[in-house]
Every structure is written in structure tokens, then in C-alpha cells.
PDB file of C-alpha atoms and ligand atoms in Angstrom:
ATOM      1  CA  MET A 919     139.866 105.091  60.761  1.00 96.00           C
ATOM      2  CA  LYS A 920     143.033 102.875  60.242  1.00 98.00           C
ATOM      3  CA  ARG A 921     145.721 104.300  57.371  1.00 98.00           C
ATOM      4  CA  ALA A 922     148.144 102.588  55.339  1.00 98.00           C
ATOM      5  CA  ILE A 923     150.949 103.040  52.600  1.00 98.00           C
ATOM      6  CA  TYR A 924     152.576 100.658  50.733  1.00 98.00           C
ATOM      7  CA  PRO A 925     155.456 102.740  49.151  1.00 98.00           C
ATOM      8  CA  GLY A 926     157.151 101.562  46.433  1.00 97.00           C
ATOM      9  CA  SER A 927     158.523 102.022  42.880  1.00 96.00           C
ATOM     10  CA  PHE A 928     156.284 100.089  40.987  1.00 97.00           C
ATOM     11  CA  ASP A 929     158.212 100.089  37.522  1.00 97.00           C
ATOM     12  CA  PRO A 930     156.086  98.276  36.339  1.00 98.00           C
ATOM     13  CA  VAL A 931     153.454  97.135  38.968  1.00 98.00           C
ATOM     14  CA  THR A 932     153.244  92.976  38.607  1.00 98.00           C
ATOM     15  CA  LEU A 933     150.944  90.366  39.869  1.00 98.00           C
ATOM     16  CA  GLY A 934     153.026  90.138  43.356  1.00 98.00           C
ATOM     17  CA  HIS A 935     152.303  93.939  44.128  1.00 98.00           C
ATOM     18  CA  LEU A 936     148.717  93.794  43.323  1.00 98.00           C
ATOM     19  CA  ASP A 937     148.750  90.656  45.449  1.00 98.00           C
ATOM     20  CA  ILE A 938     149.769  92.662  48.616  1.00 98.00           C
ATOM     21  CA  ILE A 939     147.930  95.892  47.475  1.00 98.00           C
ATOM     22  CA  LYS A 940     144.439  93.791  47.886  1.00 98.00           C
ATOM     23  CA  ARG A 941     145.362  91.738  51.102  1.00 98.00           C
ATOM     24  CA  ALA A 942     146.180  95.473  52.504  1.00 98.00           C
ATOM     25  CA  ALA A 943     142.821  96.791  51.573  1.00 98.00           C
ATOM     26  CA  GLY A 944     141.592  94.106  53.547  1.00 98.00           C
ATOM     27  CA  LEU A 945     143.516  95.161  56.831  1.00 98.00           C
ATOM     28  CA  PHE A 946     143.459  98.595  56.872  1.00 98.00           C
ATOM     29  CA  ASP A 947     140.369 101.365  55.925  1.00 98.00           C
ATOM     30  CA  GLU A 948     142.648 103.485  53.623  1.00 98.00           C
ATOM     31  CA  VAL A 949     145.714 102.167  51.991  1.00 98.00           C
ATOM     32  CA  ILE A 950     148.033 104.438  50.023  1.00 98.00           C
ATOM     33  CA  ILE A 951     150.154 103.096  47.499  1.00 98.00           C
ATOM     34  CA  GLY A 952     153.097 105.330  47.769  1.00 98.00           C
ATOM     35  CA  ILE A 953     155.484 105.673  44.817  1.00 98.00           C
ATOM     36  CA  LEU A 954     158.528 106.886  45.892  1.00 95.00           C
ATOM     37  CA  VAL A 955     160.389 109.652  43.834  1.00 93.00           C
ATOM     38  CA  ASN A 956     164.074 108.050  44.201  1.00 84.00           C
ATOM     39  CA  PRO A 957     166.613 109.933  42.460  1.00 80.00           C
ATOM     40  CA  GLY A 958     169.153 107.052  42.631  1.00 82.00           C
ATOM     41  CA  LYS A 959     167.000 105.403  40.495  1.00 82.00           C
ATOM     42  CA  ASN A 960     166.403 105.139  36.837  1.00 89.00           C
ATOM     43  CA  PRO A 961     163.018 104.293  35.915  1.00 95.00           C
ATOM     44  CA  TRP A 962     161.484 102.680  32.706  1.00 95.00           C
ATOM     45  CA  PHE A 963     158.423 104.304  33.188  1.00 96.00           C
ATOM     46  CA  THR A 964     157.869 108.088  34.087  1.00 95.00           C
ATOM     47  CA  MET A 965     155.898 108.730  37.513  1.00 96.00           C
ATOM     48  CA  GLU A 966     152.522 109.718  35.557  1.00 97.00           C
ATOM     49  CA  GLU A 967     152.579 106.302  33.517  1.00 97.00           C
ATOM     50  CA  ARG A 968     153.052 104.341  36.664  1.00 98.00           C
ATOM     51  CA  MET A 969     150.216 106.148  38.693  1.00 98.00           C
ATOM     52  CA  GLU A 970     148.144 105.504  35.535  1.00 98.00           C
ATOM     53  CA  MET A 971     149.234 101.923  35.878  1.00 98.00           C
ATOM     54  CA  LEU A 972     148.075 101.402  39.468  1.00 98.00           C
ATOM     55  CA  ARG A 973     145.046 103.139  38.347  1.00 98.00           C
ATOM     56  CA  CYS A 974     144.152 101.390  36.470  1.00 97.00           C
ATOM     57  CA  THR A 975     145.359  97.999  38.083  1.00 98.00           C
ATOM     58  CA  THR A 976     142.925  98.720  41.159  1.00 98.00           C
ATOM     59  CA  LYS A 977     140.140 100.598  40.005  1.00 97.00           C
ATOM     60  CA  GLU A 978     138.058  98.084  41.363  1.00 97.00           C
ATOM     61  CA  ILE A 979     139.334  98.396  45.120  1.00 98.00           C
ATOM     62  CA  PRO A 980     137.147 101.023  46.316  1.00 97.00           C
ATOM     63  CA  ASN A 981     139.715 102.308  49.509  1.00 98.00           C
ATOM     64  CA  ILE A 982     142.992 102.915  47.603  1.00 98.00           C
ATOM     65  CA  GLU A 983     144.754 106.236  47.063  1.00 98.00           C
ATOM     66  CA  ILE A 984     147.584 106.862  44.861  1.00 98.00           C
ATOM     67  CA  ALA A 985     150.069 109.347  45.643  1.00 98.00           C
ATOM     68  CA  SER A 986     153.729 109.957  45.206  1.00 97.00           C
ATOM     69  CA  PHE A 987     156.047 111.114  47.867  1.00 95.00           C
ATOM     70  CA  GLU A 988     160.084 112.125  48.145  1.00 94.00           C
ATOM     71  CA  GLY A 989     162.023 112.496  51.146  1.00 94.00           C
ATOM     72  CA  LEU A 990     161.608 110.584  53.967  1.00 96.00           C
ATOM     73  CA  LEU A 991     158.946 108.199  54.627  1.00 97.00           C
ATOM     74  CA  VAL A 992     158.347 108.987  58.024  1.00 98.00           C
ATOM     75  CA  ASP A 993     157.716 112.223  57.247  1.00 97.00           C
ATOM     76  CA  PHE A 994     155.094 111.528  54.785  1.00 97.00           C
ATOM     77  CA  CYS A 995     153.608 109.115  57.722  1.00 98.00           C
ATOM     78  CA  ARG A 996     153.765 112.157  60.232  1.00 97.00           C
ATOM     79  CA  MET A 997     151.921 114.392  57.421  1.00 97.00           C
ATOM     80  CA  ARG A 998     149.421 112.403  56.138  1.00 97.00           C
ATOM     81  CA  LYS A 999     148.584 110.460  59.899  1.00 97.00           C
ATOM     82  CA  ILE A1000     149.356 107.004  58.849  1.00 98.00           C
ATOM     83  CA  ASP A1001     148.955 103.830  60.931  1.00 98.00           C
ATOM     84  CA  GLY A1002     150.933 101.334  59.072  1.00 98.00           C
ATOM     85  CA  ILE A1003     153.712 100.495  56.553  1.00 98.00           C
ATOM     86  CA  ILE A1004     153.021  97.756  54.153  1.00 98.00           C
ATOM     87  CA  ARG A1005     156.193  95.648  53.248  1.00 98.00           C
ATOM     88  CA  GLY A1006     155.932  92.608  51.324  1.00 98.00           C
ATOM     89  CA  VAL A1007     158.394  89.515  52.085  1.00 98.00           C
ATOM     90  CA  ARG A1008     159.327  87.158  49.416  1.00 97.00           C
ATOM     91  CA  GLY A1009     162.087  85.859  51.327  1.00 95.00           C
ATOM     92  CA  GLY A1010     164.931  86.071  53.538  1.00 96.00           C
ATOM     93  CA  THR A1011     166.801  88.527  51.087  1.00 95.00           C
ATOM     94  CA  ASP A1012     163.687  91.018  51.520  1.00 96.00           C
ATOM     95  CA  PHE A1013     163.874  90.327  55.437  1.00 96.00           C
ATOM     96  CA  ASP A1014     167.171  91.388  55.680  1.00 97.00           C
ATOM     97  CA  TYR A1015     166.623  94.496  54.132  1.00 96.00           C
ATOM     98  CA  GLU A1016     163.343  95.355  55.568  1.00 97.00           C
ATOM     99  CA  LEU A1017     164.262  94.896  59.119  1.00 98.00           C
ATOM    100  CA  PRO A1018     166.358  97.688  59.785  1.00 98.00           C
ATOM    101  CA  MET A1019     164.355  99.795  57.477  1.00 97.00           C
ATOM    102  CA  ALA A1020     161.596  99.193  59.890  1.00 98.00           C
ATOM    103  CA  GLN A1021     163.600  99.638  63.029  1.00 98.00           C
ATOM    104  CA  ILE A1022     164.951 102.638  61.768  1.00 98.00           C
ATOM    105  CA  ASN A1023     161.557 104.012  60.507  1.00 98.00           C
ATOM    106  CA  GLN A1024     160.519 102.811  64.215  1.00 98.00           C
ATOM    107  CA  GLN A1025     163.010 105.084  65.573  1.00 98.00           C
ATOM    108  CA  LEU A1026     162.106 108.025  63.964  1.00 98.00           C
ATOM    109  CA  TYR A1027     158.451 107.753  64.814  1.00 97.00           C
ATOM    110  CA  ALA A1028     157.231 105.235  66.590  1.00 97.00           C
ATOM    111  CA  LYS A1029     153.629 105.842  65.527  1.00 97.00           C
ATOM    112  CA  THR A1030     153.303 103.858  62.308  1.00 97.00           C
ATOM    113  CA  GLU A1031     154.172 100.346  62.960  1.00 98.00           C
ATOM    114  CA  THR A1032     155.771  98.376  59.610  1.00 98.00           C
ATOM    115  CA  VAL A1033     153.256  95.738  59.170  1.00 98.00           C
ATOM    116  CA  PHE A1034     154.796  92.572  56.875  1.00 98.00           C
ATOM    117  CA  LEU A1035     152.615  90.372  54.288  1.00 98.00           C
ATOM    118  CA  ALA A1036     154.367  87.248  53.698  1.00 98.00           C
ATOM    119  CA  ALA A1037     154.555  86.959  49.880  1.00 98.00           C
ATOM    120  CA  ASN A1038     151.360  84.731  48.225  1.00 98.00           C
ATOM    121  CA  PRO A1039     154.029  81.685  47.340  1.00 97.00           C
ATOM    122  CA  ALA A1040     152.638  81.703  43.828  1.00 97.00           C
ATOM    123  CA  TYR A1041     153.881  85.323  42.835  1.00 98.00           C
ATOM    124  CA  SER A1042     157.152  85.195  45.384  1.00 97.00           C
ATOM    125  CA  PHE A1043     159.861  85.061  42.205  1.00 97.00           C
ATOM    126  CA  ILE A1044     158.128  87.820  40.352  1.00 98.00           C
ATOM    127  CA  SER A1045     159.781  91.666  40.705  1.00 97.00           C
ATOM    128  CA  SER A1046     159.988  94.661  38.897  1.00 97.00           C
ATOM    129  CA  SER A1047     163.524  93.927  37.826  1.00 96.00           C
ATOM    130  CA  ALA A1048     163.478  90.626  36.905  1.00 97.00           C
ATOM    131  CA  VAL A1049     160.666  91.356  34.353  1.00 97.00           C
ATOM    132  CA  LYS A1050     162.936  94.607  33.083  1.00 96.00           C
ATOM    133  CA  GLU A1051     166.072  92.319  32.428  1.00 96.00           C
ATOM    134  CA  LEU A1052     163.848  89.798  31.045  1.00 96.00           C
ATOM    135  CA  ALA A1053     162.497  92.612  28.266  1.00 95.00           C
ATOM    136  CA  VAL A1054     165.832  93.791  27.706  1.00 93.00           C
ATOM    137  CA  PHE A1055     166.834  89.797  26.657  1.00 93.00           C
ATOM    138  CA  GLY A1056     163.463  89.313  25.106  1.00 92.00           C
ATOM    139  CA  GLY A1057     162.181  86.694  27.765  1.00 96.00           C
ATOM    140  CA  ASP A1058     158.480  86.309  28.780  1.00 97.00           C
ATOM    141  CA  TYR A1059     157.595  88.189  31.120  1.00 97.00           C
ATOM    142  CA  THR A1060     153.655  87.967  30.841  1.00 97.00           C
ATOM    143  CA  SER A1061     152.900  85.599  33.606  1.00 97.00           C
ATOM    144  CA  MET A1062     154.061  88.162  36.125  1.00 98.00           C
ATOM    145  CA  LEU A1063     151.953  91.175  35.046  1.00 98.00           C
ATOM    146  CA  PRO A1064     148.242  91.588  34.927  1.00 97.00           C
ATOM    147  CA  PRO A1065     147.665  91.859  31.015  1.00 95.00           C
ATOM    148  CA  GLU A1066     146.613  95.650  30.536  1.00 95.00           C
ATOM    149  CA  ILE A1067     150.093  96.162  32.204  1.00 97.00           C
ATOM    150  CA  ALA A1068     152.008  93.281  29.949  1.00 96.00           C
ATOM    151  CA  ALA A1069     151.052  95.525  26.893  1.00 95.00           C
ATOM    152  CA  ARG A1070     152.160  98.719  28.071  1.00 95.00           C
ATOM    153  CA  MET A1071     155.662  96.759  29.181  1.00 96.00           C
ATOM    154  CA  LYS A1072     155.698  95.130  25.418  1.00 94.00           C
ATOM    155  CA  TYR A1073     155.144  99.230  24.189  1.00 93.00           C
ATOM    156  CA  LYS A1074     158.237 100.176  26.157  1.00 92.00           C
ATOM    157  CA  GLU A1075     160.338  97.113  25.636  1.00 88.00           C
ATOM    158  CA  ASN A1076     159.948  98.133  21.900  1.00 87.00           C
ATOM    159  CA  GLN A1077     160.674 102.220  22.655  1.00 85.00           C
ATOM    160  CA  MET A1078     163.846 101.186  24.774  1.00 81.00           C
ATOM    161  CA  SER A1079     165.215  98.867  21.872  1.00 77.00           C
ATOM    162  CA  LYS A1080     164.756 101.779  19.755  1.00 78.00           C
ATOM    163  CA  ASN A1081     166.713 103.980  21.958  1.00 76.00           C
ATOM    164  CA  ARG A1082     169.618 101.822  22.429  1.00 69.00           C
TER     165      ARG A1082
HETATM  166  P1  ADP B1148     160.866  95.622  43.430  1.00 89.06           P
HETATM  167  O1  ADP B1148     161.303  94.787  44.644  1.00 89.06           O
HETATM  168  O2  ADP B1148     160.043  94.485  42.738  1.00 89.06           O
HETATM  169  O3  ADP B1148     161.065  96.348  42.167  1.00 89.06           O
HETATM  170  P2  ADP B1148     159.156  97.657  44.791  1.00 89.06           P
HETATM  171  O4  ADP B1148     160.456  98.027  45.127  1.00 89.06           O
HETATM  172  O5  ADP B1148     158.150  98.294  44.341  1.00 89.06           O
HETATM  173  O6  ADP B1148     159.738  96.750  44.160  1.00 89.06           O
HETATM  174  O7  ADP B1148     159.086  96.837  45.805  1.00 89.06           O
HETATM  175  C1  ADP B1148     157.710  97.547  46.575  1.00 89.06           C
HETATM  176  C2  ADP B1148     157.325  96.438  48.103  1.00 89.06           C
HETATM  177  O8  ADP B1148     156.488  95.407  47.181  1.00 89.06           O
HETATM  178  C3  ADP B1148     158.422  95.825  48.995  1.00 89.06           C
HETATM  179  O9  ADP B1148     158.309  95.497  50.190  1.00 89.06           O
HETATM  180  C4  ADP B1148     158.912  94.506  48.026  1.00 89.06           C
HETATM  181  O10 ADP B1148     159.103  93.551  48.853  1.00 89.06           O
HETATM  182  C5  ADP B1148     157.171  94.638  47.997  1.00 89.06           C
HETATM  183  N1  ADP B1148     157.211  92.936  46.272  1.00 89.06           N
HETATM  184  C6  ADP B1148     157.832  93.370  45.296  1.00 89.06           C
HETATM  185  N2  ADP B1148     157.427  92.358  44.562  1.00 89.06           N
HETATM  186  C7  ADP B1148     156.549  91.188  45.600  1.00 89.06           C
HETATM  187  C8  ADP B1148     156.238  90.064  45.248  1.00 89.06           C
HETATM  188  N3  ADP B1148     156.454  89.808  43.770  1.00 89.06           N
HETATM  189  N4  ADP B1148     155.488  89.670  45.942  1.00 89.06           N
HETATM  190  C9  ADP B1148     155.144  90.232  47.189  1.00 89.06           C
HETATM  191  N5  ADP B1148     155.875  91.276  47.323  1.00 89.06           N
HETATM  192  C10 ADP B1148     156.499  92.174  46.650  1.00 89.06           C
END
């Protein structure tokens, strides 16, 4: 049984993330979507909201588990006996960031291999941060998100603008 983790912030989950999730689920017996608790980041969506959004967009994929984790990714990999870390690569900037991370993780815990999946060109311009930036300035982000997530994003956008 081969198990992978796809770690990220998923704030919110985009069509790009979903494409990687589906492809990873075809490669591994089980894929854990690992939502990172990152004290350095200020997410728009709470952990519970992000988990719920991932549950709702992946409900048709049987071999998916959704979990949160904090601390070192390799410690989680060791604990859960994870064979592969899935990362999506949209371009050179992602790769420059991802390669040393993968090499550090290899040094720390060689039993887990990092697996890079090339972004689908239809989605390679999409990022959660672009979605949020568009939301702040009133731009249309709906083509970047699964429809049920676009609706939640609209709600959050209104909440955030009330608080500004
Ligand atoms: P983002 O970079 O969108 O804020 P995350 O930090 O949650 O998202 O990224 C988690 C992983 O998903 C990373 O490996 C990232 O490169 C990948 N990823 C993010 N957006 C896309 C996309 N549009 N296509 C492919 N992979 C992506």
C-alpha cells in the first residue's frame, strides 16, 4: 500500500489544487491532503472551513483523507508511514523553491520521496493568493475555483470587506 501526502495551505482550494489531487489519487493507493498549520501565515479561511471545502470538492474520490498537521512535514511522514510527498510545479519559481525543500526533506527522512507533478497548463496561472488578491480589488476569480468554493469565497470576501 503506497500512501502520499499533498501538503499546502488550501486557502482556498483552487482548480489547480484539485487537478493535482485527482492525479495523485490515481498514482497512490491513499492520498492525505495535509493542511499545514502555519503560524507565520494569516489565512482567510479557518482550518475547519478549509477542511470542509476540501471534503466537499473531493467527495467523489474514494482514496482521499483530509488532515491538518503542524511542525515538520517529515515528522508527519514518519508517523503516518508516508511514501511520497506530492508537490505541484507551475513554473521555474515553484521549482526553485521546491527543489531545496525536497532535498532538505530527503536529508531529514530519506524514506519519503518527493514527487513533482507538472501543473496542468490550463491551471498553471492559478494560485490561492491570486484569488485573494482579485477578491480584494473586486476582480473576477470564479474561473479559478470549483463553483461551490467560488460561492464560499464570495461570502468570505463580503465578510472581509465589512471588517476593513
Ligand atoms: P498556493 O501556492 O496556491 O497558495 P499552496 O501553498 O496551498 O497554494 O500550495 C500547495 C501545493 O500546491 C504546492 O505544491 C503548489 O505548488 C501546488 N499548487 C498550487 N497551485 C497550483 C496550480 N494551479 N497547479 C498546480 N499546482 C499548484
